[in-house]
Structure formats: structure tokens, C-alpha cells
CSV table of C-alpha atoms in Angstrom, one decimal:
chain,number,residue,atom,x,y,z
A,1,ASP,CA,7.5,-13.8,-15.4
A,2,GLY,CA,7.1,-13.9,-12.9
A,3,GLY,CA,4.4,-11.3,-10.7
A,4,ILE,CA,1.1,-10.3,-9.2
A,5,THR,CA,-2.0,-9.9,-12.2
A,6,GLN,CA,-5.2,-8.7,-12.0
A,7,SER,CA,-7.8,-8.4,-13.9
A,8,PRO,CA,-9.6,-6.8,-15.0
A,9,LYS,CA,-7.9,-3.0,-15.6
A,10,TYR,CA,-11.5,-1.8,-15.8
A,11,LEU,CA,-15.0,-3.0,-14.5
A,12,PHE,CA,-18.3,-1.2,-14.5
A,13,ARG,CA,-21.5,-3.5,-12.9
A,14,LYS,CA,-25.2,-2.1,-12.2
A,15,GLU,CA,-25.4,-1.2,-8.7
A,16,GLY,CA,-27.5,-3.9,-6.4
A,17,GLN,CA,-25.0,-6.5,-8.5
A,18,ASN,CA,-22.2,-8.5,-7.3
A,19,VAL,CA,-19.1,-7.6,-8.7
A,20,THR,CA,-15.7,-10.2,-8.6
A,21,LEU,CA,-12.1,-9.1,-9.1
A,22,SER,CA,-9.3,-11.7,-9.9
A,23,CYS,CA,-5.6,-11.5,-7.9
A,24,GLU,CA,-3.4,-14.6,-9.2
A,25,GLN,CA,0.1,-14.2,-7.8
A,26,ASN,CA,3.3,-17.1,-9.6
A,27,LEU,CA,5.7,-15.6,-6.6
A,28,ASN,CA,5.1,-18.7,-3.8
A,29,HIS,CA,4.1,-15.9,-1.7
A,30,ASP,CA,2.0,-16.9,1.3
A,31,ALA,CA,0.5,-13.4,2.1
A,32,MET,CA,-1.8,-11.2,-0.2
A,33,TYR,CA,-4.4,-8.0,0.7
A,34,TRP,CA,-6.6,-6.0,-0.6
A,35,TYR,CA,-6.8,-2.8,-0.9
A,36,ARG,CA,-8.6,0.2,-1.5
A,37,GLN,CA,-8.0,3.4,-2.9
A,38,ASP,CA,-9.9,6.5,-3.0
A,39,PRO,CA,-8.6,9.3,-5.0
A,40,GLY,CA,-6.9,12.0,-3.2
A,41,GLN,CA,-6.4,8.6,0.0
A,42,GLY,CA,-4.1,6.1,0.5
A,43,LEU,CA,-4.5,3.0,0.1
A,44,ARG,CA,-7.4,1.1,3.1
A,45,LEU,CA,-6.7,-2.8,4.0
A,46,ILE,CA,-10.3,-4.8,3.3
A,47,TYR,CA,-8.6,-8.5,3.8
A,48,TYR,CA,-5.7,-10.1,4.2
A,49,SER,CA,-4.5,-14.1,3.6
A,50,GLN,CA,-1.8,-15.2,5.4
A,51,ILE,CA,-1.9,-18.5,4.7
A,52,VAL,CA,-3.9,-21.0,2.7
A,53,ASN,CA,-7.8,-21.4,3.0
A,54,ASP,CA,-7.8,-18.5,6.1
A,55,PHE,CA,-8.5,-15.0,5.9
A,56,GLN,CA,-8.8,-11.7,8.5
A,57,LYS,CA,-11.3,-9.1,8.2
A,58,GLY,CA,-8.1,-6.2,7.8
A,59,ASP,CA,-10.4,-2.3,8.2
A,60,ILE,CA,-12.5,-2.2,5.8
A,61,ALA,CA,-14.4,-5.0,5.5
A,62,GLU,CA,-17.9,-4.7,5.2
A,63,GLY,CA,-20.0,-5.3,2.0
A,64,TYR,CA,-16.9,-7.3,1.3
A,65,SER,CA,-16.0,-11.1,1.0
A,66,VAL,CA,-13.1,-13.5,0.1
A,67,SER,CA,-11.7,-16.5,0.0
A,68,ARG,CA,-8.2,-18.4,-0.4
A,69,GLU,CA,-9.1,-22.3,-1.6
A,70,LYS,CA,-5.2,-21.8,-3.8
A,71,LYS,CA,-1.7,-20.1,-2.7
A,72,GLU,CA,-1.9,-18.4,-6.0
A,73,SER,CA,-5.4,-16.7,-5.7
A,74,PHE,CA,-7.1,-14.5,-3.6
A,75,PRO,CA,-10.0,-13.3,-5.1
A,76,LEU,CA,-11.9,-10.3,-4.1
A,77,THR,CA,-15.8,-10.3,-4.3
A,78,VAL,CA,-17.9,-6.4,-4.1
A,79,THR,CA,-21.3,-7.3,-2.3
A,80,SER,CA,-24.5,-5.3,-2.7
A,81,ALA,CA,-24.4,-4.4,0.6
A,82,GLN,CA,-21.3,-1.9,0.2
A,83,LYS,CA,-21.9,1.7,0.6
A,84,ASN,CA,-19.7,2.8,-2.2
A,85,PRO,CA,-18.4,0.5,-4.1
A,86,THR,CA,-16.6,2.9,-6.8
A,87,ALA,CA,-12.9,2.4,-6.4
A,88,PHE,CA,-9.6,1.3,-7.6
A,89,TYR,CA,-8.9,-1.5,-5.7
A,90,LEU,CA,-5.1,-2.9,-5.3
A,91,CYS,CA,-4.1,-6.6,-4.7
A,92,ALA,CA,-0.6,-7.2,-3.5
A,93,SER,CA,1.4,-10.8,-2.4
A,94,SER,CA,4.8,-10.5,-0.1
A,95,ILE,CA,6.5,-13.9,0.9
A,96,GLY,CA,4.5,-13.8,4.6
A,97,GLN,CA,7.2,-12.5,6.9
A,98,MET,CA,6.7,-9.2,8.9
A,99,ASN,CA,10.3,-7.4,7.5
A,100,THR,CA,8.8,-8.4,3.4
A,101,GLU,CA,7.8,-5.8,1.3
A,102,ALA,CA,4.4,-6.2,-1.2
A,103,PHE,CA,4.5,-6.5,-4.4
A,104,PHE,CA,1.4,-5.0,-6.1
A,105,GLY,CA,-0.8,-5.8,-9.2
A,106,GLN,CA,-1.6,-3.1,-11.6
A,107,GLY,CA,-5.0,-2.3,-9.9
A,108,THR,CA,-8.8,-2.5,-11.0
A,109,ARG,CA,-11.0,0.5,-11.7
A,110,LEU,CA,-14.9,0.0,-10.2
A,111,THR,CA,-17.4,1.6,-11.7
A,112,VAL,CA,-20.7,1.6,-10.1
A,113,VAL,CA,-23.9,2.8,-11.7
B,1,SER,CA,-6.5,1.7,16.7
B,2,GLN,CA,-3.5,2.8,14.5
B,3,LYS,CA,-3.8,6.6,12.7
B,4,ILE,CA,-0.9,7.0,10.4
B,5,GLU,CA,-0.2,11.0,8.5
B,6,GLN,CA,1.6,12.0,6.0
B,7,ASN,CA,1.1,15.5,4.4
B,8,SER,CA,-2.0,15.9,2.4
B,9,GLU,CA,-0.9,18.9,1.2
B,10,ALA,CA,1.5,18.5,-2.2
B,11,LEU,CA,4.9,18.9,-2.0
B,12,ASN,CA,6.2,21.1,-5.0
B,13,ILE,CA,10.1,21.0,-5.1
B,14,GLN,CA,12.8,22.5,-8.5
B,15,GLU,CA,14.7,19.6,-10.0
B,16,GLY,CA,18.2,19.1,-8.2
B,17,LYS,CA,17.0,20.3,-4.5
B,18,THR,CA,17.0,18.0,-1.7
B,19,ALA,CA,12.7,16.4,-1.2
B,20,THR,CA,11.3,15.3,2.5
B,21,LEU,CA,8.6,13.9,3.1
B,22,THR,CA,7.8,12.3,6.1
B,23,CYS,CA,5.7,10.1,7.8
B,24,ASN,CA,4.0,10.2,11.2
B,25,TYR,CA,1.9,7.7,13.5
B,26,THR,CA,0.3,7.4,16.7
B,27,ASN,CA,-0.4,4.5,19.6
B,28,TYR,CA,1.3,1.4,19.2
B,29,SER,CA,4.8,1.2,18.0
B,30,PRO,CA,6.4,-0.4,14.4
B,31,ALA,CA,8.1,-3.3,14.0
B,32,TYR,CA,8.7,-2.2,10.3
B,33,LEU,CA,8.4,0.5,9.0
B,34,GLN,CA,8.3,0.8,4.7
B,35,TRP,CA,7.9,3.4,1.9
B,36,TYR,CA,6.6,3.4,-1.7
B,37,ARG,CA,6.1,4.6,-4.4
B,38,GLN,CA,2.5,5.7,-6.9
B,39,ASP,CA,2.1,6.6,-9.7
B,40,PRO,CA,-1.1,7.4,-11.1
B,41,GLY,CA,-3.5,4.6,-12.1
B,42,ARG,CA,-0.6,1.9,-10.9
B,43,GLY,CA,0.0,-0.1,-8.4
B,44,PRO,CA,2.8,1.0,-4.9
B,45,VAL,CA,6.3,0.3,-5.8
B,46,PHE,CA,8.8,-0.8,-2.6
B,47,LEU,CA,11.5,1.5,-2.4
B,48,LEU,CA,13.2,0.8,1.1
B,49,LEU,CA,12.4,-1.0,4.1
B,50,ILE,CA,14.0,0.3,7.9
B,51,ARG,CA,13.1,-1.7,11.1
B,52,GLU,CA,12.6,-0.3,14.2
B,53,ASN,CA,16.4,-0.5,15.5
B,54,GLU,CA,17.3,1.4,12.7
B,55,LYS,CA,18.2,4.8,12.5
B,56,GLU,CA,18.6,5.6,9.1
B,57,LYS,CA,18.9,3.3,5.8
B,58,ARG,CA,20.3,4.6,2.9
B,59,LYS,CA,19.8,3.6,-1.6
B,60,GLU,CA,21.4,5.8,-3.9
B,61,ARG,CA,19.4,8.7,-3.6
B,62,LEU,CA,16.8,8.0,-1.1
B,63,LYS,CA,17.1,8.0,2.6
B,64,VAL,CA,14.7,6.9,5.2
B,65,THR,CA,15.1,8.2,9.1
B,66,PHE,CA,13.2,6.7,12.0
B,67,ASP,CA,12.8,8.3,15.3
B,68,THR,CA,10.9,5.5,17.7
B,69,THR,CA,10.4,8.8,20.4
B,70,LEU,CA,8.6,11.3,17.4
B,71,LYS,CA,7.0,8.3,16.4
B,72,GLN,CA,8.5,9.7,12.4
B,73,SER,CA,10.2,9.1,9.9
B,74,LEU,CA,11.7,11.2,7.2
B,75,PHE,CA,12.0,10.1,3.0
B,76,HIS,CA,14.2,11.6,1.5
B,77,ILE,CA,15.5,12.0,-2.6
B,78,THR,CA,19.0,14.3,-2.8
B,79,ALA,CA,19.6,15.5,-6.1
B,80,SER,CA,15.9,14.9,-7.5
B,81,GLN,CA,14.7,14.9,-10.6
B,82,PRO,CA,11.3,15.5,-12.4
B,83,ALA,CA,11.2,11.2,-13.0
B,84,ASP,CA,10.6,11.2,-9.5
B,85,SER,CA,7.4,13.0,-9.3
B,86,ALA,CA,4.5,10.3,-7.6
B,87,THR,CA,3.6,9.5,-4.6
B,88,TYR,CA,5.2,8.9,-1.4
B,89,LEU,CA,3.0,6.0,0.3
B,90,CYS,CA,4.5,5.6,4.1
B,91,ALA,CA,3.3,1.6,5.4
B,92,LEU,CA,3.7,0.5,8.7
B,93,VAL,CA,3.7,-3.4,10.3
B,94,PHE,CA,3.4,-2.8,14.1
B,95,THR,CA,4.0,-5.0,16.4
B,96,GLY,CA,1.4,-8.1,17.8
B,97,GLY,CA,-0.7,-7.1,14.3
B,98,GLY,CA,1.1,-9.9,12.4
B,99,ASN,CA,2.1,-8.9,8.6
B,100,LYS,CA,-0.6,-7.2,8.7
B,101,LEU,CA,0.5,-4.1,6.3
B,102,THR,CA,-1.0,-0.2,7.0
B,103,PHE,CA,-0.5,2.7,4.8
B,104,GLY,CA,-0.3,6.1,5.7
B,105,THR,CA,-2.7,8.5,3.0
B,106,GLY,CA,0.1,9.1,1.0
B,107,THR,CA,2.1,12.5,-0.3
B,108,GLN,CA,2.4,13.6,-3.4
B,109,LEU,CA,5.6,15.3,-4.9
B,110,LYS,CA,5.9,17.2,-8.2
B,111,VAL,CA,9.6,17.6,-8.7
B,112,GLU,CA,9.7,21.5,-11.9
B,113,LEU,CA,12.1,21.9,-14.1
């Protein structure tokens, strides 16, 4: 079954702790993305990667870090430097060409208390 | 930076009518424009893609228009059904922006019986 998987679906953390969100795809896609969505708002790009071992900052990268050591995996770490980390996080992948669609995971809802 | 605007107010229409959603952008011209559907608590799902040199694209009950002079895309759902109720997001890939996919804020559509 091909697709993109995010885990866990719900995540709770204490303030000041780093937390890593998982994103795995078996679609053989080159490009992967991380977005953040706040209630009633659209998606804001955190980081994206067009190829293994390379990634670029999106519009709101501060307080986040990523790695792309394998084509299938693009984990996102929410660090303690992120001022307002509670949000819905979405991972996506695409073939990597400009004219192709993105496939999204089911999202991870992170709550920091 | 690019700015993508969608009507933030929810759109309520009666079943059977045509729903029309608007996506406006500023600054740079996009190479491609995409529309996605998002249900509550889920990741967006791709619907349609239109290129900068295309005026109109259709898929079943869906129609997208793209006016690069007005910097606007319209998304139409004909013969709307309650099952069409969701949030609809437009997303743009801008020329010179690599494969970075930038989303609008989304418009919530509610189709009533």
C-alpha cells in the first residue's frame, strides 16, 4: 500500500522539550515538505527537501530542524526555541517536478503544555 | 514575498447550486496553480492543477479558471452536494521558486440540503 505516513497522530509534550515528528513515504518521491496549520488558517511551509541530503528553509523555519538522510524519511524536530509549537503538522511529498501534485499524510496534532 | 488570498468567510450554498471560490495572488506570476480539498483533522487532497498558459481546466463537476492578468483563479463546483462540504485550498508554484508549494488560507464551503 503506497502512501505517506505520519506518526503519531496526537502528541503531547511539556514546554521546553524537543520533540521529533516522523514522516515516511514509499512513493519513491524526491521532494518532501513540512507544513504547519493553525486553527482556521492555511498551511505555512516550514522546511522542504528536493533531494536526499539537501533541504531548504520555508517561511517559518525558526525553532524547527529537519534531516533528509534517506529518500523515504523526512523527520521534523520541534525545538524548545519554537515560541508557539502547538499546532497541526502536515508532511507531504511529490515527484519533485513543478507540475505535479503533493500527497499529504494524515497529520500530527502536537500539543505543548 | 508572495501573498495568496482566499475568502476567509465560509461559503454556504444550497444543494444543487454552483459553488464558486476565489484565489487571488500578488507579486510574482505562478507557473502552476493547484486546488486541494481538506476535511477536518485530515491532510489536504489534490483536486486539480492548471498551468499559467491554460485558461480553464475541468474534471467531472469541478472547473478551474486561471486569469494571470487579474492574478486570480476561480474554482467552481457544479451541482453541489452536502458531501462537497469541506475547506478548499489553492496552492501556487511560482516561477523561479523551485518546487516550493505555497498555500492560501483556504475557504470553508458548506452545502446545505
